[in-house]
């Protein structure tokens, strides 16, 4: 599948990769240059492969309270919340960002590979509520501007007062004549903005942002640097840190589960999964050999876990990773090792995030 911006990426000589059935730009110039642009100036991302599912109606909030683990009825109009949709057994089906643009309107943003499942589950779980569920993914493009110069870039092309747009909030805005939902819920560890725009207008909005970003060091950025950016920021990725075999508590994200709600799918199972045998931790290595997804974590000669994500950090200059390990080995400062293609390399358990902007 192709996003509405596929032709633009071709014109920029992007290197493509298959991602959840979408042909997406993995890089344009180099991963390192794009990563550094986001940390030092700004990067422009096409995230139109993500899923957008809209819930509307008098009981839309109640439907989401039942369907998801979070307390969505408590979200104020104009704000957003990070949450999850779980199976009856407490396993994570996807992690989500939910916006509330109006009192009786919510926008649920799902990961690309899980979007059809999330849409189907929401329709099923909302069936007994006075709420309509519509999958808007095909009609919606998502463009993100991330980095310390993002406010200057976006502010120069919109009528919105960005000082009024807080973190995890959204507002309707106009970008050079194009109506968008403008949000501030980044996934890179930097300040940044997301623009939800009709797919037919995506190319125009991308070009407007490209021109506005030229004086500010803006570069188009692909999925490769997005992955190293989110890893440095200690943010989980579905399919790596999160899966149907893991609960939110396994990933250290039990705070998103709101047991004070009367009922929600998976509540009983999650109540019994608060205590976990393994804990998701950060790992810091030395040298230049990075732990990668699937590599074995060792305590001496004993295998104790598996790396979920890892890379040589472009910002920090040393290898970092995340892994599930036994709780008794999860304290920062604990020495472990990783089998990197047959060579055992020492790592230290550290707190996340690895990187936090000033």
Phi, psi and omega in degrees: 000153180239142173280171179295344183258010184303316180297325177296316180296321176301317180295337178267008179059040179293148169270126186260157173218155175280128178225106180055037179089357179256139174271104190243150177289122177272328173197161176248308179252280175215149179302318183295315180296320181290320177300312182294327177300318180293322180287328188250337183221269178192151175234149181244120186244141167264113180243028186289354175283346178294158180262139177238116182239127186256133173242129180226157175126168183301332182246025179299319180295316179296323179297319180288325176300323178285321188280328187245167183277345183270169179264083187283336178294341179275352180287128179284152176302131182093354179251172182223164180215140171275131182207189181217156169248125185244156173282173179301330181274004177091357177290146183280120175274330175187155168257145195225156163245129182243124177258150174238086182287338180211167185304319183247031181218129177232149174239117180259122181253120185247158175294150188306312184290340183255355188304314179299320179295316180297316179299316180295317180295319179296319178297318180292315184286336180268001188301326183270006179251157176278076183208143178255139179243124181229129176277110182261010188302316185293335183262359188240132171253152180230121180239135180239140172243118185233140177134167183298338179263007185296322181294321179295321181290306182294320180299335182279349185236006182233158176274354185286146174271100186293340177292341178270351183262103183276171176294138186058053175216167178213162176204150172291142182210167176240130176245101181046052176090355180257126178281129181225161163262117185259125184233166181225071186224063190288167184229029184235351186087000178247165169295151180177174186225149175243138180241112175269118191223147174306136185304324182294342182254004187297318182299316179298315181295319177301315181294321177300315180292323179299313180295315181295331183275347184305315180288350185250013177076022180292133174235143168296140187229138184259186184292333182297311180287332175300324181289317179290328178295313183290329177294314177302325180277001177069027183266136184285153176239130178294136185096343176247283180279333183241143178195172178294342178272357181241148173262167175303329181292325178302321184273007181073022183243029179299341180298339181280348181271120185252093183288347180289347176291148181301317183198146171200159184297124179093000186301310183298316181294319181294327178299330179269000183244018181293323178271126185240147179280330180242155182229140176279124183232164171269148178235136175240128178254183175233170181074212185236357183270118187263142170292144181234164180308128177094348180290147183283138173259134187238144167244097192070237177262359185268127176285126185236356181180190183216137178292133178265323177211148177193153180192164167280115186293117179296328182280318187268334176085011176221163183290140176225160178193171172233149183203154171268126179225162176303146184305324182289349178250017189262358182288135175306137184100347178294132179269127177226190174212164180231136176278103182256095180053048176089356179245124183277121182243135180288145174222160178238137175289129181226161176286152173250156006285157176287326183231136174222128183292153180293000000 
